[in-house]
Short mmCIF file of C-alpha atoms in Angstrom, two decimals:
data_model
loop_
_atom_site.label_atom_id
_atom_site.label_comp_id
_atom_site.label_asym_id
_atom_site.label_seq_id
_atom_site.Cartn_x
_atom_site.Cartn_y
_atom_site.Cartn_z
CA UNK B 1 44.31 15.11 -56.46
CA UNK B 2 41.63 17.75 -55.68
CA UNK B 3 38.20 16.89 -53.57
CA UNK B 4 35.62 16.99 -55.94
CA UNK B 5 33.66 18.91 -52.90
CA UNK B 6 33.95 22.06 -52.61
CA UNK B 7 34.62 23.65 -48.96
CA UNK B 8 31.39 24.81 -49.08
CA UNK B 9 29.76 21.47 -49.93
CA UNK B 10 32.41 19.56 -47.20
CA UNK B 11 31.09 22.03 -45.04
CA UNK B 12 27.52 21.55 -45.64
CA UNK B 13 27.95 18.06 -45.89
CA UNK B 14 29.82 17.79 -42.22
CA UNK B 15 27.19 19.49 -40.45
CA UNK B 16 24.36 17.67 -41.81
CA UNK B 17 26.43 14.68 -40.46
CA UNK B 18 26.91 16.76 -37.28
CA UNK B 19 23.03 17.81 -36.85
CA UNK B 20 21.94 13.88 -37.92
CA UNK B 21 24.28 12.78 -35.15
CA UNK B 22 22.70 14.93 -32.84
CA UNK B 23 19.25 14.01 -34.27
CA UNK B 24 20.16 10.41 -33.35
CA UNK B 25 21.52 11.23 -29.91
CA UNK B 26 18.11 12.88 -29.07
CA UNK B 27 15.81 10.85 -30.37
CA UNK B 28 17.90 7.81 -28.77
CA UNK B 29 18.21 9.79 -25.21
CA UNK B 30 14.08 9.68 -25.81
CA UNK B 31 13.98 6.39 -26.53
CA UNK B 32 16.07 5.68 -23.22
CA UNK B 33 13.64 7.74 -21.44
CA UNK B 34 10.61 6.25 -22.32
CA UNK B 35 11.80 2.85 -21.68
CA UNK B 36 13.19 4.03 -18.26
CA UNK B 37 9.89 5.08 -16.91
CA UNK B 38 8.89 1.59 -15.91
CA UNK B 39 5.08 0.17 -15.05
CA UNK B 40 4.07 0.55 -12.05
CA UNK B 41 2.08 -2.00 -10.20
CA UNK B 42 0.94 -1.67 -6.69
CA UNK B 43 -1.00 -4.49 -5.21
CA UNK B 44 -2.49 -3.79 -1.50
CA UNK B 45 -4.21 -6.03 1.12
CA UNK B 46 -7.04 -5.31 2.97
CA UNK B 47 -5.93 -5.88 6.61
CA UNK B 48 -3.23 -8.37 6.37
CA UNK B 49 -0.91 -8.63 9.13
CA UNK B 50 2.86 -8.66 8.78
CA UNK B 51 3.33 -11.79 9.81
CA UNK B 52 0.52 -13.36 7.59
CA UNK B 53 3.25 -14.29 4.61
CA UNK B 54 5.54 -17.14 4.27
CA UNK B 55 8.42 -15.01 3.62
CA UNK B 56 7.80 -13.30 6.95
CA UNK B 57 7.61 -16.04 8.94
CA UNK B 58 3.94 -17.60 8.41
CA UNK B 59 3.74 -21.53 9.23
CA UNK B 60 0.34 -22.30 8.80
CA UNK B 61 -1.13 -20.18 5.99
CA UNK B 62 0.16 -21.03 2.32
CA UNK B 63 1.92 -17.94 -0.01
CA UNK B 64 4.33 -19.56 -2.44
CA UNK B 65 3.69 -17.36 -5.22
CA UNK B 66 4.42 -13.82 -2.89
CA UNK B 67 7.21 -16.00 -0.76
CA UNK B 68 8.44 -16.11 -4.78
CA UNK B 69 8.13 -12.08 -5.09
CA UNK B 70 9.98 -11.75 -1.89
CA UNK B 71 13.05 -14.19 -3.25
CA UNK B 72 12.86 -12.22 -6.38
CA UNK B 73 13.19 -8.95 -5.18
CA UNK B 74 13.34 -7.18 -1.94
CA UNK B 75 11.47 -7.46 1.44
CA UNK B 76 11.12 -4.62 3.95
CA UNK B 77 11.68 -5.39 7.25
CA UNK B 78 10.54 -2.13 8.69
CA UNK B 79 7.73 -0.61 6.69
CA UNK B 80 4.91 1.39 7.89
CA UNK B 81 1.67 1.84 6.93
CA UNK B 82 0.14 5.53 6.69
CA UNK B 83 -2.14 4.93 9.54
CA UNK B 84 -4.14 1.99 11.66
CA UNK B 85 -7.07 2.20 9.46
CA UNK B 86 -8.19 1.78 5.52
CA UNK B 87 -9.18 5.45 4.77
CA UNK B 88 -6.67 7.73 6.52
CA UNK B 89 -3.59 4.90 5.20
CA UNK B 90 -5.05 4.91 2.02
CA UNK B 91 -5.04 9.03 1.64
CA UNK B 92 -1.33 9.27 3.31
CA UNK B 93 -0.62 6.65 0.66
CA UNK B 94 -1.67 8.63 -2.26
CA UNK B 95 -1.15 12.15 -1.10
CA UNK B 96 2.59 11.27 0.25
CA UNK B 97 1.49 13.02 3.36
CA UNK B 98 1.38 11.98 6.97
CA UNK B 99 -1.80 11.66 9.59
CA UNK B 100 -0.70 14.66 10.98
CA UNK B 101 -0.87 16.74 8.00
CA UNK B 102 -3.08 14.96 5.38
CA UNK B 103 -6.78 15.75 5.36
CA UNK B 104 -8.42 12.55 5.68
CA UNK B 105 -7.22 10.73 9.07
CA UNK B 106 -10.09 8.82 10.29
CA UNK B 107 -12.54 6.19 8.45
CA UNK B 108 -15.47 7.71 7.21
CA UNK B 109 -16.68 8.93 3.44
CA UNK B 110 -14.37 11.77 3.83
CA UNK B 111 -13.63 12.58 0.16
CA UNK B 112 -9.82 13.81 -1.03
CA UNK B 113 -10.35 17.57 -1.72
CA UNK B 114 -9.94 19.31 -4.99
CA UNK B 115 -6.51 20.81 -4.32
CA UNK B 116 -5.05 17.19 -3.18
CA UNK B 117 -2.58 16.09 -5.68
CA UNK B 118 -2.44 12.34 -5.65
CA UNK B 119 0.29 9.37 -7.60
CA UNK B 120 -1.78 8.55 -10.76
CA UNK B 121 -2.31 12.40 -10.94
CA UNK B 122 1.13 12.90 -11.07
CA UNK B 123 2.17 9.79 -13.18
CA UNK B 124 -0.70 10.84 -15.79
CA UNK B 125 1.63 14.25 -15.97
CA UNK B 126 4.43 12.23 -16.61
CA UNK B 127 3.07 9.99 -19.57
CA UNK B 128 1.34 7.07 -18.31
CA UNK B 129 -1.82 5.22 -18.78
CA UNK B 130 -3.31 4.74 -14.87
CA UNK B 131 -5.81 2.04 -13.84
CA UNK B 132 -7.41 1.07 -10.40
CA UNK B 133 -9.38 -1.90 -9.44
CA UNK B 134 -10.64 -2.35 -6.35
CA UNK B 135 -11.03 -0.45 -3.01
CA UNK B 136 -11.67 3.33 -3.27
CA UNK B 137 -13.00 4.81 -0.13
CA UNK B 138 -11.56 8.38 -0.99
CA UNK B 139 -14.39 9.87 -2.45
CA UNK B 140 -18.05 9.03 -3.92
CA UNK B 141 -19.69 9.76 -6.66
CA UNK B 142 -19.90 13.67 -7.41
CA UNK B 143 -17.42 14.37 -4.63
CA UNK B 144 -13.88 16.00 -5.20
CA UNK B 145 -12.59 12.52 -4.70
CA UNK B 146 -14.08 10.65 -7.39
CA UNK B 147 -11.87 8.51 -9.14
CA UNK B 148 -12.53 10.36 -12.64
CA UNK B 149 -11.49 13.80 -10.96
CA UNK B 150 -8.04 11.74 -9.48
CA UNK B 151 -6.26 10.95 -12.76
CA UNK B 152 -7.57 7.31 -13.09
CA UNK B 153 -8.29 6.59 -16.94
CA UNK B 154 -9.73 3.11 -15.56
CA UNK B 155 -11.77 2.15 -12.56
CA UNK B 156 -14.05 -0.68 -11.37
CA UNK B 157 -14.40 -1.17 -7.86
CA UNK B 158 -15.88 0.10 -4.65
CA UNK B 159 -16.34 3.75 -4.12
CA UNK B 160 -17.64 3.61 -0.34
CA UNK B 161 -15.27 1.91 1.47
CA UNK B 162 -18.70 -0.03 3.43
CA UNK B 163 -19.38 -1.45 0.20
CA UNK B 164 -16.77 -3.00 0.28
CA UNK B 165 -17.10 -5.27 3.36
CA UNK B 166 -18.80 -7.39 1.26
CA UNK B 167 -17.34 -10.15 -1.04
CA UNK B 168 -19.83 -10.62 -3.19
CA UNK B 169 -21.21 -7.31 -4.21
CA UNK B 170 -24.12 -6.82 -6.22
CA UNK B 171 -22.84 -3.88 -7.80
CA UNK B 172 -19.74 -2.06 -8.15
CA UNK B 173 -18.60 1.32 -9.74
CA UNK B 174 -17.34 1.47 -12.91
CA UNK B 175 -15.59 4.65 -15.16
CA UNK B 176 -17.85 4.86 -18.49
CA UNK B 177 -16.60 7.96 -20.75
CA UNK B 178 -14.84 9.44 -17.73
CA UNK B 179 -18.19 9.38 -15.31
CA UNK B 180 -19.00 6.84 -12.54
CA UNK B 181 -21.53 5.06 -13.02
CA UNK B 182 -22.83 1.83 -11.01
CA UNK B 183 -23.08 -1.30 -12.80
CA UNK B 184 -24.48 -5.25 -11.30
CA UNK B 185 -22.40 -7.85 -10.99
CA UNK B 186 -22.83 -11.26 -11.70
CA UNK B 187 -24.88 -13.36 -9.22
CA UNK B 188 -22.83 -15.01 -6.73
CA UNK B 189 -19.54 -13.07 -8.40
CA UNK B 190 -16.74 -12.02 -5.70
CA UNK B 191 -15.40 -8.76 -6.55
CA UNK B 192 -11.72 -9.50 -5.78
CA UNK B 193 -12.05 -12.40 -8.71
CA UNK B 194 -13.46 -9.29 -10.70
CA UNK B 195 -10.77 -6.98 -9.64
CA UNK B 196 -8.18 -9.20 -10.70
CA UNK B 197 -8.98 -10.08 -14.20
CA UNK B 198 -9.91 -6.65 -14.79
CA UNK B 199 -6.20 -5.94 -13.90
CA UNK B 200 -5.29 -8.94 -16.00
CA UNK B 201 -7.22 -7.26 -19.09
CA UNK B 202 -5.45 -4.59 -18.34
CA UNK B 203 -1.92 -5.42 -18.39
CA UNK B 204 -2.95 -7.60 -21.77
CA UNK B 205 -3.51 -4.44 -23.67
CA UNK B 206 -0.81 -2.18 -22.95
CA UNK B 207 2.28 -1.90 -25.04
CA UNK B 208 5.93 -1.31 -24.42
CA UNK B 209 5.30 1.71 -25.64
CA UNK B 210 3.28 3.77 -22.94
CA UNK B 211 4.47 3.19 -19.43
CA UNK B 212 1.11 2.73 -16.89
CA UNK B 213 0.54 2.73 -12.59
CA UNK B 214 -1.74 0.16 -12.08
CA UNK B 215 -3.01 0.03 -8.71
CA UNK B 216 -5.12 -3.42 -7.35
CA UNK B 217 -7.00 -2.82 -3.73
CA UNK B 218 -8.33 -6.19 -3.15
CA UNK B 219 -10.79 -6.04 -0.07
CA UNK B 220 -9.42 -9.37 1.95
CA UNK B 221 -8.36 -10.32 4.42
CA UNK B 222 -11.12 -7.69 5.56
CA UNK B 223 -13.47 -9.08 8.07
CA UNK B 224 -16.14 -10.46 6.33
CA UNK B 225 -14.63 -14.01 6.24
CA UNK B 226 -16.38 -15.16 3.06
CA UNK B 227 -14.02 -16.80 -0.02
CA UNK B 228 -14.41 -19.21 -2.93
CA UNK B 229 -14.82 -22.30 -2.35
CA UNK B 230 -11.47 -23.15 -4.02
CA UNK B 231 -9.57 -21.17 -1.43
CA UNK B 232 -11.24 -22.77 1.39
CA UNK B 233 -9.88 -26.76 0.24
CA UNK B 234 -6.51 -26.50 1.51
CA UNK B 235 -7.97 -26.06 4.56
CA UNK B 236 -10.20 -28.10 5.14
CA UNK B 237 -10.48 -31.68 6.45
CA UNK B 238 -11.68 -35.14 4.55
CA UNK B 239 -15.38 -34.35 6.28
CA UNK B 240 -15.27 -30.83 5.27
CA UNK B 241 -14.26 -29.21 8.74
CA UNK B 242 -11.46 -26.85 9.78
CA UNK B 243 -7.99 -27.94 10.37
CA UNK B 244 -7.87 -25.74 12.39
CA UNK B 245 -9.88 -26.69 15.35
CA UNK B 246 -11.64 -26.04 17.39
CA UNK B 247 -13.67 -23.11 15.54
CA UNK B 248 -15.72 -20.61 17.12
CA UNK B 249 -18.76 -19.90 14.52
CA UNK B 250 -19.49 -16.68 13.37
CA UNK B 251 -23.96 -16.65 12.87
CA UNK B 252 -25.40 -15.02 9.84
CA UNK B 253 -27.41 -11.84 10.62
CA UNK B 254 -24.78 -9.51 11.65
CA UNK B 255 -23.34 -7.13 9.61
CA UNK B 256 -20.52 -9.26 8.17
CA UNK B 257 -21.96 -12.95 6.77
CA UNK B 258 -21.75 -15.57 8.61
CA UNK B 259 -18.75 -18.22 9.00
CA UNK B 260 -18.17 -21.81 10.67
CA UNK B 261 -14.36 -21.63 10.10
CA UNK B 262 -13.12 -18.13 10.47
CA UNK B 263 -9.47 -19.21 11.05
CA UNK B 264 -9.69 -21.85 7.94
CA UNK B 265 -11.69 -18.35 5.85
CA UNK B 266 -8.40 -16.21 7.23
CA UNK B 267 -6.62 -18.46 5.55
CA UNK B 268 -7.94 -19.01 2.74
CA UNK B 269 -8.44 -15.25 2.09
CA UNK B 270 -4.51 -14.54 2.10
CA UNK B 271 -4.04 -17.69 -0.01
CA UNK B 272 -6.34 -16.33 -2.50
CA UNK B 273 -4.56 -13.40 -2.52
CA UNK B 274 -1.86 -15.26 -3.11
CA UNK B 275 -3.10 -16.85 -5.97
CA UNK B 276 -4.36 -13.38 -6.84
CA UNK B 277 -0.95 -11.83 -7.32
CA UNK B 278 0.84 -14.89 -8.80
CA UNK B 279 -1.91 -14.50 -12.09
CA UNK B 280 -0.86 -10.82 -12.00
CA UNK B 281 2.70 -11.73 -12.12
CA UNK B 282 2.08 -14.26 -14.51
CA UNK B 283 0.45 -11.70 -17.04
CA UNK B 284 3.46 -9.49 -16.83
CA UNK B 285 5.96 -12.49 -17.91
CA UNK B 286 3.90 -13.67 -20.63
CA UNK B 287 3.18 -10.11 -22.14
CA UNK B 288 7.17 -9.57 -21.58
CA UNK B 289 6.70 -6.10 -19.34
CA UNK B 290 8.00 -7.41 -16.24
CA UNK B 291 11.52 -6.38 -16.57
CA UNK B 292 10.44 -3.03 -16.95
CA UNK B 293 7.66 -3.26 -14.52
CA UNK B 294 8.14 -2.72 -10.52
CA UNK B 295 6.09 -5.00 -8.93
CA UNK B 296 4.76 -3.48 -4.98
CA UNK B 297 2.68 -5.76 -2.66
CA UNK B 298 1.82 -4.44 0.93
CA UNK B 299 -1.20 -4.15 3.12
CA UNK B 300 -2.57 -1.36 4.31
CA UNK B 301 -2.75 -1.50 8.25
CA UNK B 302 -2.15 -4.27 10.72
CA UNK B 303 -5.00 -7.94 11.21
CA UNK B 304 -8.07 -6.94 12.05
CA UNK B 305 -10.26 -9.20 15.16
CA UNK B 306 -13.87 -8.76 13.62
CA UNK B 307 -16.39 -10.47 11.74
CA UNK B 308 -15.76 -13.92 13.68
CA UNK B 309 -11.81 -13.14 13.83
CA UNK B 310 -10.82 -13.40 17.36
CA UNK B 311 -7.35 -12.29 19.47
CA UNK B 312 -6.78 -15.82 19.41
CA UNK B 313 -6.99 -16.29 15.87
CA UNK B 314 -4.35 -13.52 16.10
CA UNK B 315 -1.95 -15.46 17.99
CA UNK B 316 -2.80 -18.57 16.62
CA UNK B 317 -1.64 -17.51 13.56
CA UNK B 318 1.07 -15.02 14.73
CA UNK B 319 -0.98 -12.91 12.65
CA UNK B 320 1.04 -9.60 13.50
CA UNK B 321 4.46 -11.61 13.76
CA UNK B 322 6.43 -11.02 17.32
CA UNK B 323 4.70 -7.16 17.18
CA UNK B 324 2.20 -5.79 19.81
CA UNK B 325 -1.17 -4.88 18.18
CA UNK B 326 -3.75 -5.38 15.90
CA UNK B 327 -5.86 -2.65 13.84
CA UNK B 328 -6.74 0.67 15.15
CA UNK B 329 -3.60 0.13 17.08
CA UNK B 330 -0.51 2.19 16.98
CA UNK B 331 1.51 -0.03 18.35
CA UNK B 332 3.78 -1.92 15.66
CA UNK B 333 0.96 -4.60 15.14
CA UNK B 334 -1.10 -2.55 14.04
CA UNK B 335 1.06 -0.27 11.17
CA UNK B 336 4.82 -2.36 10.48
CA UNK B 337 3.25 -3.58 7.22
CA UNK B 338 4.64 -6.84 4.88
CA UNK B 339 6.12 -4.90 1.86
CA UNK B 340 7.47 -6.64 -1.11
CA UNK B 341 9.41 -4.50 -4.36
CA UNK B 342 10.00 -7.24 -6.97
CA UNK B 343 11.74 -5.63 -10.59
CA UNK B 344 13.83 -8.31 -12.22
CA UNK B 345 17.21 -6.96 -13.39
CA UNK B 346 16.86 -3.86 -10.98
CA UNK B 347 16.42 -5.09 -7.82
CA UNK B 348 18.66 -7.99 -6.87
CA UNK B 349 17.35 -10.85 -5.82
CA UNK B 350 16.97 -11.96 -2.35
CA UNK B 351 17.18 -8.33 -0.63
CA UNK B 352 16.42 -8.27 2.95
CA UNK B 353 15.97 -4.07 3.44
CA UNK B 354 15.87 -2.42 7.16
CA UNK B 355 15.10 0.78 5.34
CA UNK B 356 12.88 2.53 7.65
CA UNK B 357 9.71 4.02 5.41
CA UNK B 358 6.40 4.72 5.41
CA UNK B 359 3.34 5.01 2.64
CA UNK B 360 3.87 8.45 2.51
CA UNK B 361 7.53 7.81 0.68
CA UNK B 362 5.54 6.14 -2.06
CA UNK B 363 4.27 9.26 -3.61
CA UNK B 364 7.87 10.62 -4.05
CA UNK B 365 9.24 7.52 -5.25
CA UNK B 366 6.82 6.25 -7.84
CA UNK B 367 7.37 10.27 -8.99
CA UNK B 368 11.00 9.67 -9.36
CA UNK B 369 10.76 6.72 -10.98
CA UNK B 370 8.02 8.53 -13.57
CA UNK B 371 11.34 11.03 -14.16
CA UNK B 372 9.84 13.77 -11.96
CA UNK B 373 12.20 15.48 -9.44
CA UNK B 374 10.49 14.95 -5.51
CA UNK B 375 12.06 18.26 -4.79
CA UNK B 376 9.42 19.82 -6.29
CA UNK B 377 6.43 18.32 -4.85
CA UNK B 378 4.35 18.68 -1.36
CA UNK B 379 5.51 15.26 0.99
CA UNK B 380 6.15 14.29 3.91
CA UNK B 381 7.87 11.75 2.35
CA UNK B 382 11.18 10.72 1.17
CA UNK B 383 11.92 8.73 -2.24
CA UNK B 384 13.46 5.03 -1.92
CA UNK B 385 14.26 4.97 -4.99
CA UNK B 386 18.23 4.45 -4.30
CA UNK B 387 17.09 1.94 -1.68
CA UNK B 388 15.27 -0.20 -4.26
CA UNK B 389 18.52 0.42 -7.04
CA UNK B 390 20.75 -0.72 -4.04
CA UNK B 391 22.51 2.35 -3.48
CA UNK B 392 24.32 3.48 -0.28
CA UNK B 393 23.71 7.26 -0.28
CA UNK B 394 19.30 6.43 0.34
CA UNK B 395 18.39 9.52 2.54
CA UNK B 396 16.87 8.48 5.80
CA UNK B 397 14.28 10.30 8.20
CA UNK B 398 14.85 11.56 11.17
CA UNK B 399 11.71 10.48 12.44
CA UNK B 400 8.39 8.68 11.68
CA UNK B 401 4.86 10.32 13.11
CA UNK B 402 1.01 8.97 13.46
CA UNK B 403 -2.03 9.94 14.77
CA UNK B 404 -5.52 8.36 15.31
CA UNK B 405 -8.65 9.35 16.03
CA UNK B 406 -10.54 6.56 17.58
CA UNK B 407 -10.40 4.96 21.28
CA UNK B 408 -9.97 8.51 22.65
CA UNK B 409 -7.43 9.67 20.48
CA UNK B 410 -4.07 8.36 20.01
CA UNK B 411 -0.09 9.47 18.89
CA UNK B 412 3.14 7.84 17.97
CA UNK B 413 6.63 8.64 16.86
CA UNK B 414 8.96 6.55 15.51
CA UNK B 415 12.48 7.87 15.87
CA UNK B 416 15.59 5.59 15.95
CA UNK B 417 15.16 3.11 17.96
CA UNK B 418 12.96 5.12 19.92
CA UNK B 419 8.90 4.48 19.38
CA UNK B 420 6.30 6.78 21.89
CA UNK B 421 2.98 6.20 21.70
CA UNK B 422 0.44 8.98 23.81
CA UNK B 423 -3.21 7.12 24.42
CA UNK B 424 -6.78 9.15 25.67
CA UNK B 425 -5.06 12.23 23.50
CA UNK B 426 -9.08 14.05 23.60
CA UNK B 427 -9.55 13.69 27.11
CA UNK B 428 -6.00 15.21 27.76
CA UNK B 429 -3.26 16.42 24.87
CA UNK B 430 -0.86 15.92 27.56
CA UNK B 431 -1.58 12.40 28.86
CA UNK B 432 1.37 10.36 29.81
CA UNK B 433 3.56 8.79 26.95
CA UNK B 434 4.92 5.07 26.94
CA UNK B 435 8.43 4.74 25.70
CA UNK B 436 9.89 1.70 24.05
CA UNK B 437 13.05 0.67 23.02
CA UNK B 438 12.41 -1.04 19.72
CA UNK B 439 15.74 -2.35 19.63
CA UNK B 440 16.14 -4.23 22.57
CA UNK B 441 12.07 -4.79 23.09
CA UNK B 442 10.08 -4.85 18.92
CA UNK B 443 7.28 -6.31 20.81
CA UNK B 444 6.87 -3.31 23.14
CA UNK B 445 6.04 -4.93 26.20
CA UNK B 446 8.66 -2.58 28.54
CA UNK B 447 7.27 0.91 28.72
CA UNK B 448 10.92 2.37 29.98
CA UNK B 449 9.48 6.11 29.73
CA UNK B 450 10.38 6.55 33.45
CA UNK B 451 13.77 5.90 32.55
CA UNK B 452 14.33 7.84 29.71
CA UNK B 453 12.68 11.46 30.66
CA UNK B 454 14.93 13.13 28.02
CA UNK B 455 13.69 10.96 25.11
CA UNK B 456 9.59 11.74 26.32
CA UNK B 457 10.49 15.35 26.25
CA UNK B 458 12.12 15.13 23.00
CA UNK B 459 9.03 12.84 21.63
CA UNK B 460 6.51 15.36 22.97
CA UNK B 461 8.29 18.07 21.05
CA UNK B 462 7.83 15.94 18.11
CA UNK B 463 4.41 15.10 18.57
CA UNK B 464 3.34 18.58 19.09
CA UNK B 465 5.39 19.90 15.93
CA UNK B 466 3.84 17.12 13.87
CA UNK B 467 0.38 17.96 14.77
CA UNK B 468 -1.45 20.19 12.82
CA UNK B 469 -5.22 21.42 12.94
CA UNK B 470 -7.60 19.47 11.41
CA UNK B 471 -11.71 20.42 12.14
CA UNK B 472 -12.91 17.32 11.02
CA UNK B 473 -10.80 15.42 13.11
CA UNK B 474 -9.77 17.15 16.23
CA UNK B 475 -8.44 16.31 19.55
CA UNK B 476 -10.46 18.66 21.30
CA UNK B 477 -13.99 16.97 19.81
#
């Protein structure tokens, strides 16, 4: 018996089936695609050492909820900030560019310039709502680097990065129909209590729908040693003193507030971090994003010694782990950064990584993972993305470089297990270079440079290729 359809009609008929299957196979490949980019949030610390964590070897500070993170996902072993200070780590950070080639490389109210193309620029390209809370410091109010002019759809925090010293700020800036305006505070509030459940908010009401960066800069462990009250329990005695003694006071009157306990206020600042990050975490199980959510915690340069902090404190605490250094140091104390990447279902559990990176490979990756190809963009950096997936072929660099402006000028290159540091660069670009075997010596205490003249040479070549002009921070000033 005949087909009541004609060949005509069959025909028709198959390639409507044809076109709907390929309708279906579109719209489904665009589904996939959207639910691939995943939320991004990147937590930072404000001077935290490497060694300040549980999970990196800590004994007397408490961090269950990021020791958690790290047994969740992956811990870095060998990751660097973008410099030895706030500003200059924070622009390599979010321009994917090193000190030697990124415009802002010392502290200062240096603002990011108009042609500096930053992450939530590039994620906003990509689809996704971006949100900042905290920390600025790369660019004030009508400057090129105001947040409202750097792809943030949400902002309340500090815009000069002295304002945010303080803990308990009596104003912060806030984005109000894409302007910055400054707003008070609370009396007696502490902005990283602010910062967070404005990040809480946050995460509450997005959707599964629209993938978002959200970036939290709390300002502790910076150095004025002031916390909650609730932070400082744990740490202190039955009579309300330090378990930590003896204490050496810090007076009121100075630029940072005062403090009887500075190492018991060290403390309790990373523990409220802590606590900071587990509420975060928290938010993104109970809202069901954080399977599709990578979850970044790091700090942005080595412990600092000021506002009451002392060397001692340091060691006490093994602050900067077995590493040489503190702040506005380039040796491994002062940049080899705790970094955390927790994404349930995508990054195994339990991951110990001796990837070798650096902030500027955050810019590339976070693109990547957005869909974008890091071909196509201006880094120094190089994605992790395979790193974080677990996959063999991650590319590697062939070498890591920094430079600092303070104490006279300073350089260092990271290159296998090679690290040079050059000190007193302004008073002469050829001063002598220490050498150091990170291998065989991570705390750098054998300079071996007289032993190894091939590997200064080589370093020196580096350095000088690495270096370019910069006239507001030169060598020569």
């Amino acid at each position: 018996m005949k087909s009541i359809l004609s060949i005509p009609v069959r025909l028709i008929v198959l390639m409507t089936l044809i076109a709907g299957v390929s309708c279906n196979t579109n719209s489904k490949e665009t589904a996939d695609q959207s639910v691939s980019k995943p939320n991004i949030v990147f937590i930072i610390a404000d001077d935290m050492g490497i060694g300040d964590l549980g999970s990196y070897g800590q004994k007397h500070i408490k961090t269950p909820n990021l020791d958690q993170l790290a047994q969740g996902g992956m811990r870095f072993t060998q990751f660097y900030a973008g410099s030895t200070v706030c500003a200059p780590s924070r622009a390599s950070l979010m321009t994917g560019q090193h000190t030697g080639v990124t415009h802002i490389r010392g502290n200062g109210e240096f603002p990011l310039r108009g042609q500096d193309t930053i992450i939530p620029q590039l994620l906003k390209k990509q689809g996704y709502r971006t949100a900042m809370y905290g920390k600025w410091g790369l660019g004030v109010q009508g400057t090129p680097g105001s947040p409202e002019k750097k792809g943030w759809d949400e902002f309340t925090g500090h815009l000069h990065h002295v304002d945010a010293h303080f803990q308990r700020p009596d104003s912060l800036w806030t984005l109000t129909e894409g302007k910055s305006v400054k707003i008070a505070t609370p009396e007696d509030s502490y902005g990283n209590n602010i910062f967070t459940q404005k990040a809480l908010n946050f995460i509450n009401d997005q959707s599964e729908e629209t993938p978002f960066f959200l970036y939290l800069s709390f300002t502790v462990p910076h150095a004025e040693l002031v916390v909650p009250e609730k932070y400082m329990k744990p740490y202190l005695d039955e009579d309300g003193n330090s378990i930590f003694a003896p204490e050496k006071a810090w007076p009121d009157g100075r630029h940072y507030g005062g403090q009887p306990f500075p190492k018991a206020a060290y403390a309790a600042m990373v523990g409220s971090i802590d606590d900071y990050v587990g509420e975060v975490v928290d938010a993104l199980k109970k809202k069901g994003l954080d399977k599709n959510t990578l979850v970044v915690f790091t700090s942005d340069n080595g412990t600092h010694i000021e506002g009451g902090r002392q060397r001692s404190d340091v060691d006490f605490f093994k602050s900067s782990g077995v590493y040489k250094g503190v702040k506005r140091d380039l040796y491994e104390g002062g940049i080899r950064e705790p970094f955390i990447a927790y994404w349930p279902g995508t990054i195994k559990a339990s991951e110990v990584s001796d990837h070798v990176g650096a902030f500027w490979d955050i810019l590339p990756t976070f693109y990547e993972l957005s869909g974008g190809n890091p071909e196509g963009i201006n880094t120094s950096g190089i994605s992790f993305v395979n790193e974080l997936y677990g996959k063999p072929e991650q590319k590697k660099h062939d070498h890591l470089y920094w430079e600092f402006y303070e104490g006279g000028g300073k350089q260092a290159v990271l290159k296998d297990e090679w690290k040079a540091i050059r000190l007193k660069v302004k008073k002469d670009r050829n001063a002598p270079i220490e050498l150091y075997n990170l291998a065989n010596d991570p705390s750098e205490e054998k300079n071996v440079a007289d032993d190894y003249p091939d590997v200064v040479k080589m370093m020196d070549s580096i350095m000088t290729a690495s270096h370019t002009e910069n006239p507001l921070f030169s060598f020569d000033k």
